[in-house]
CSV table of C-alpha atoms and ligand atoms in Angstrom, one decimal:
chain,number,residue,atom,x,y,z
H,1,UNK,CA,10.2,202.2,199.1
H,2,UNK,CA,12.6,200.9,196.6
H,3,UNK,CA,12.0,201.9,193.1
H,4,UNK,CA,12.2,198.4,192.0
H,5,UNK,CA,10.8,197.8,187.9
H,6,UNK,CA,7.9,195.4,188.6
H,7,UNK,CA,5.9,193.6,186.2
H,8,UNK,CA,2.9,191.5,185.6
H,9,UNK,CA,1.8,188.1,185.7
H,10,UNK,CA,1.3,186.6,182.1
H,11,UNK,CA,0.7,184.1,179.3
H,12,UNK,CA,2.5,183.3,176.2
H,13,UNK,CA,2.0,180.9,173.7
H,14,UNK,CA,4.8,179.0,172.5
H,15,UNK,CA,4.3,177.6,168.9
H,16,UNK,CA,5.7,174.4,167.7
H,17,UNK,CA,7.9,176.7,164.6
H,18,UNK,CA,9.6,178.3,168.2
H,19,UNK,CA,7.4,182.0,167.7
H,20,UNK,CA,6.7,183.2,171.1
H,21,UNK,CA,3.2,185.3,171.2
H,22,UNK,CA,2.2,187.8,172.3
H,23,UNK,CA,4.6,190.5,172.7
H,24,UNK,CA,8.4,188.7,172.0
H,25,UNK,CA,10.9,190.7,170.8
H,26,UNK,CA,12.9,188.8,167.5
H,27,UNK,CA,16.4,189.2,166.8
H,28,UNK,CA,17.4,187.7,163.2
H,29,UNK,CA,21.4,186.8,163.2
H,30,UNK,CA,22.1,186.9,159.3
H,31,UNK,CA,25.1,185.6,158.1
H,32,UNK,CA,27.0,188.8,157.7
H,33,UNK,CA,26.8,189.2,161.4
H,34,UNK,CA,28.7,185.9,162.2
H,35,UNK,CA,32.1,187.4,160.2
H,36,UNK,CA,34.1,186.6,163.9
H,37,UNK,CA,32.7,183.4,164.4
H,38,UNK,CA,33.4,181.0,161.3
H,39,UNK,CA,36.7,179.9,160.6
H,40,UNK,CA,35.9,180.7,156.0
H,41,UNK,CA,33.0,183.0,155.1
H,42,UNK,CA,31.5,182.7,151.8
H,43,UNK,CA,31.4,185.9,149.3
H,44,UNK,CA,27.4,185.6,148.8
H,45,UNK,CA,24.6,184.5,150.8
H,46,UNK,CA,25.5,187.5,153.3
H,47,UNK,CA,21.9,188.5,154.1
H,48,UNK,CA,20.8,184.6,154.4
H,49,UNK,CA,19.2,184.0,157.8
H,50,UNK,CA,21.5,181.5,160.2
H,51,UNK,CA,18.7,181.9,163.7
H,52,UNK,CA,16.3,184.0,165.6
H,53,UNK,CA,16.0,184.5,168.9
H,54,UNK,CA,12.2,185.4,170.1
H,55,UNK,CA,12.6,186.8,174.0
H,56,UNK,CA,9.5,187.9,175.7
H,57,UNK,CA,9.8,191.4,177.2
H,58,UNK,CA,10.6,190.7,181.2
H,59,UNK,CA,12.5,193.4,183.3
H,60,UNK,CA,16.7,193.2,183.2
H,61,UNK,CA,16.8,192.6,187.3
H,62,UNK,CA,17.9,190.0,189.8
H,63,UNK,CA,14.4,189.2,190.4
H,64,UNK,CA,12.8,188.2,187.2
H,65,UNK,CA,13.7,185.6,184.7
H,66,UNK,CA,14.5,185.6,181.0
H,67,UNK,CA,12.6,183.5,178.9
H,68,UNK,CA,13.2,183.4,175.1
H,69,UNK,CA,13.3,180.2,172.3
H,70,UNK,CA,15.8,180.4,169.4
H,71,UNK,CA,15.5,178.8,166.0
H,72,UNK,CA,18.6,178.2,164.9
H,73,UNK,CA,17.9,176.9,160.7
H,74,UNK,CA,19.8,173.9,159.4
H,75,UNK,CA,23.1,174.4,157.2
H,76,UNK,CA,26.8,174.7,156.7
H,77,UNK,CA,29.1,177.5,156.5
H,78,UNK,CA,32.0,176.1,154.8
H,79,UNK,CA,32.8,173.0,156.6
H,80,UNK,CA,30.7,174.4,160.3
H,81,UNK,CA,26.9,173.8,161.0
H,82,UNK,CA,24.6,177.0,161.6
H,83,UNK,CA,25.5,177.8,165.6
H,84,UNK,CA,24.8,181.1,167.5
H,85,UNK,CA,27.6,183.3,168.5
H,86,UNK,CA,27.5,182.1,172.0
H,87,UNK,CA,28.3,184.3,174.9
H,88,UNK,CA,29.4,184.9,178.6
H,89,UNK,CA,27.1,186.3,181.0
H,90,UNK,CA,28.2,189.7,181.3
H,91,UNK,CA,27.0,189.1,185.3
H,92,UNK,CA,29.6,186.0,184.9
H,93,UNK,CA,27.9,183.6,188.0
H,94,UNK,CA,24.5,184.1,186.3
H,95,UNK,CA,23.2,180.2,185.6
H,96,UNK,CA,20.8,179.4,182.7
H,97,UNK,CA,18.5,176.3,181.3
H,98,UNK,CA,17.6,175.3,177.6
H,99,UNK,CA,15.0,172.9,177.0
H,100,UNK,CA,15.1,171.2,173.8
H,101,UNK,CA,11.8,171.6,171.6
H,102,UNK,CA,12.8,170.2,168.7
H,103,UNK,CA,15.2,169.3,166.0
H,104,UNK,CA,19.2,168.4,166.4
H,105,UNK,CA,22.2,169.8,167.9
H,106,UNK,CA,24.9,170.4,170.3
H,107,UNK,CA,25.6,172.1,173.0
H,108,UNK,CA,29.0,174.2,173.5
H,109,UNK,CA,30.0,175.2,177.2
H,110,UNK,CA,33.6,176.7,177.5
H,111,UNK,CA,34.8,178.1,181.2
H,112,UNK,CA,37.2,180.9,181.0
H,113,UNK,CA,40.3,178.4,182.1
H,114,UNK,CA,39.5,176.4,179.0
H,115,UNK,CA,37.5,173.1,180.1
H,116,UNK,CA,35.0,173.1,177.4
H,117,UNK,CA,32.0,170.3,177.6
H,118,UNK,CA,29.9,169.1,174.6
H,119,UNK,CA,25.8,168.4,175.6
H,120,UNK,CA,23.3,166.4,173.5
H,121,UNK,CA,20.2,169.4,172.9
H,122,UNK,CA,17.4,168.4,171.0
H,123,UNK,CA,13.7,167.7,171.5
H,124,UNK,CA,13.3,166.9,175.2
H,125,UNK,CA,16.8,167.4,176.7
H,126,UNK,CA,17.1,169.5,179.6
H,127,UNK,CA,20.4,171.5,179.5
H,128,UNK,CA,21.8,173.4,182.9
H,129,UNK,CA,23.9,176.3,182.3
H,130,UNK,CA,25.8,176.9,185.4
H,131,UNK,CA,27.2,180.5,186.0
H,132,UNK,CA,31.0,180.8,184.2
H,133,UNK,CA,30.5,179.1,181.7
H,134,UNK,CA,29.8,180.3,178.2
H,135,UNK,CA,27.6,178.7,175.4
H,136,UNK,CA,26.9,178.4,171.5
H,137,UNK,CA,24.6,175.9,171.0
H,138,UNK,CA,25.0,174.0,167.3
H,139,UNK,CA,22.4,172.7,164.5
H,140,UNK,CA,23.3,169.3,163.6
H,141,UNK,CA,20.3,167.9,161.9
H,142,UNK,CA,18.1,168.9,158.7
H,143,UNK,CA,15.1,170.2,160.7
H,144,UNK,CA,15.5,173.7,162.1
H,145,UNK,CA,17.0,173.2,166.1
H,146,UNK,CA,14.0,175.0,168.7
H,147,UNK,CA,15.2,175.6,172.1
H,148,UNK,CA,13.2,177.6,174.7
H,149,UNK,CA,15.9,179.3,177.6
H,150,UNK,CA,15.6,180.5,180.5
H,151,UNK,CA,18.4,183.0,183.0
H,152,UNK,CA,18.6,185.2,185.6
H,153,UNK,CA,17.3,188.5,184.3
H,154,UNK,CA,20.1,190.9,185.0
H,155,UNK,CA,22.8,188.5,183.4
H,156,UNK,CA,23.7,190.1,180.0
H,157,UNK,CA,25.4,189.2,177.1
H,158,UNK,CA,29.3,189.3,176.6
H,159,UNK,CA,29.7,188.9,173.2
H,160,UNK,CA,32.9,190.7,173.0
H,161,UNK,CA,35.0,188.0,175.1
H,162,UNK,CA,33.9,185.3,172.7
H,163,UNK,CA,34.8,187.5,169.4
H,164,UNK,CA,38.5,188.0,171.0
H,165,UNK,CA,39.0,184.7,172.1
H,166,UNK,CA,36.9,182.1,170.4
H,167,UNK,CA,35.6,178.6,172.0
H,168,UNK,CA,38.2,175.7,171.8
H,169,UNK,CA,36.0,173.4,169.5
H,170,UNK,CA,34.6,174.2,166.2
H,171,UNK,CA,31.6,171.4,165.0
H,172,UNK,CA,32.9,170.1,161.0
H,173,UNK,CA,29.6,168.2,159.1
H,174,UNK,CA,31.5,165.0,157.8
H,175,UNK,CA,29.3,161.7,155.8
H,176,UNK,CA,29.7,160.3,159.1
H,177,UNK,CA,28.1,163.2,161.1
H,178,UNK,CA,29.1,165.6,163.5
H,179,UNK,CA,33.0,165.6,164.3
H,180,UNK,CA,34.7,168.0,167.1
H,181,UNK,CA,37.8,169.5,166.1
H,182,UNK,CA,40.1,172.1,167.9
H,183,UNK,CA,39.7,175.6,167.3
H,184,UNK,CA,42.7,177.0,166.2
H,185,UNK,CA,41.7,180.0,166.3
H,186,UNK,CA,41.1,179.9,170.5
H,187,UNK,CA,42.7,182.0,173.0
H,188,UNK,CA,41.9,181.2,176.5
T,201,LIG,C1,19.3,181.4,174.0
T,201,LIG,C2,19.7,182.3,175.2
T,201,LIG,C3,19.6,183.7,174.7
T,201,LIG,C4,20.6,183.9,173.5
T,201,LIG,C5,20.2,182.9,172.4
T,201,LIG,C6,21.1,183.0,171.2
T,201,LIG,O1,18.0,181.7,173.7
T,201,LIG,O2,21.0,181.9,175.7
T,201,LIG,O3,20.0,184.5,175.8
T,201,LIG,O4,20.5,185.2,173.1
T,201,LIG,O5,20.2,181.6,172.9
T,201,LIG,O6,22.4,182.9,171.5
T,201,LIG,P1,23.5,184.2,171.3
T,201,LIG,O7,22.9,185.3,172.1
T,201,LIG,O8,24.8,183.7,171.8
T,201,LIG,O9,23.4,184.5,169.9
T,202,LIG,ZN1,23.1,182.9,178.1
């Protein structure tokens, strides 16, 4: 018999804040972890809290699926809202869905030729992910943006290809609202 890692059937209980109980793992992304990803840092505010990602513990294989929400607070870096790092799946043709909870934002997908699309998320949008295409996904609003995802469980993060290359569109808070401008910091 294979030695395959099995696991049981459960329960969690998602709470409208975007806590997943019992038994998710949470990763806080602090400012000073976000150094590659914003085109000015600020000298201060290094330890201030930009998101957290709670992910229930599920095996890393083909067979089971991830399931985690992330809180990404409301704010600016210079000129660029709060936003995760974003990432390829290190298993690139691994797909993914975010379902908006609640709060404001954007969606970033970028394929690794370039074509980058730009997706409402916010309470009650659906999002689908497909395999190849990497994503950062953007607070717009004033309320804290609360996303629940779920992806293939062997698909990884690539952080790394991001940090080297960048997306092609950064998100600027203007009076008016969000505005899209090229990145030039991207190398596709
Ligand atoms: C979603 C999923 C997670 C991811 C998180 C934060 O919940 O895509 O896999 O970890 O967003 O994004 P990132 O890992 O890019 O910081
Ligand atoms: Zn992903």
């Amino acid at each position: 018999m294979t030695d395959i890692e099995r696991i049981l059937p459960f329960t969690a209980l998602l709470h409208p804040d975007g806590r997943l109980e019992p038994g998710a793992i949470t990763t806080t992304r602090l400012l000073s972890d976000m150094r590659a990803h914003y085109a000015s840092m600020p000298a201060g505010r290094q330890d201030a809290a930009i998101y957290r990602v709670h992910a229930l513990p599920v095996p890393e294989t083909h067979s089971e699926i991830q399931c985690s929400t992330t809180v990404i607070l409301p704010g600016t870096v210079g000129e660029e809202y709060f936003m995760t790092k974003g990432h390829f799946h290190q298993v690139r043709d691994r797909a993914e869905v975010y379902v908006g909870l609640s709060g404001e934002g954007l969606l970033l997908l970028a394929a690794a030729d370039g074509n980058h699309r730009v997706e409402k998320l916010a309470a009650g949008t659906v999002n689908y992910i497909p395999g190849g295409w990497a994503h950062r996904s953007v607070n717009t609003g004033t309320e804290p943006l609360v996303f629940f995802a779920a992806y293939v469980g062997d698909a990884g993060h690539d952080y790394v290809t991001i940090e080297e290359r960048d997306f092609p569109v950064r998100f600027i808070h203007t009076s008016d609202g969000p505005r899209v401008v090229p990145n030039a910091r991207y190398r596709g």
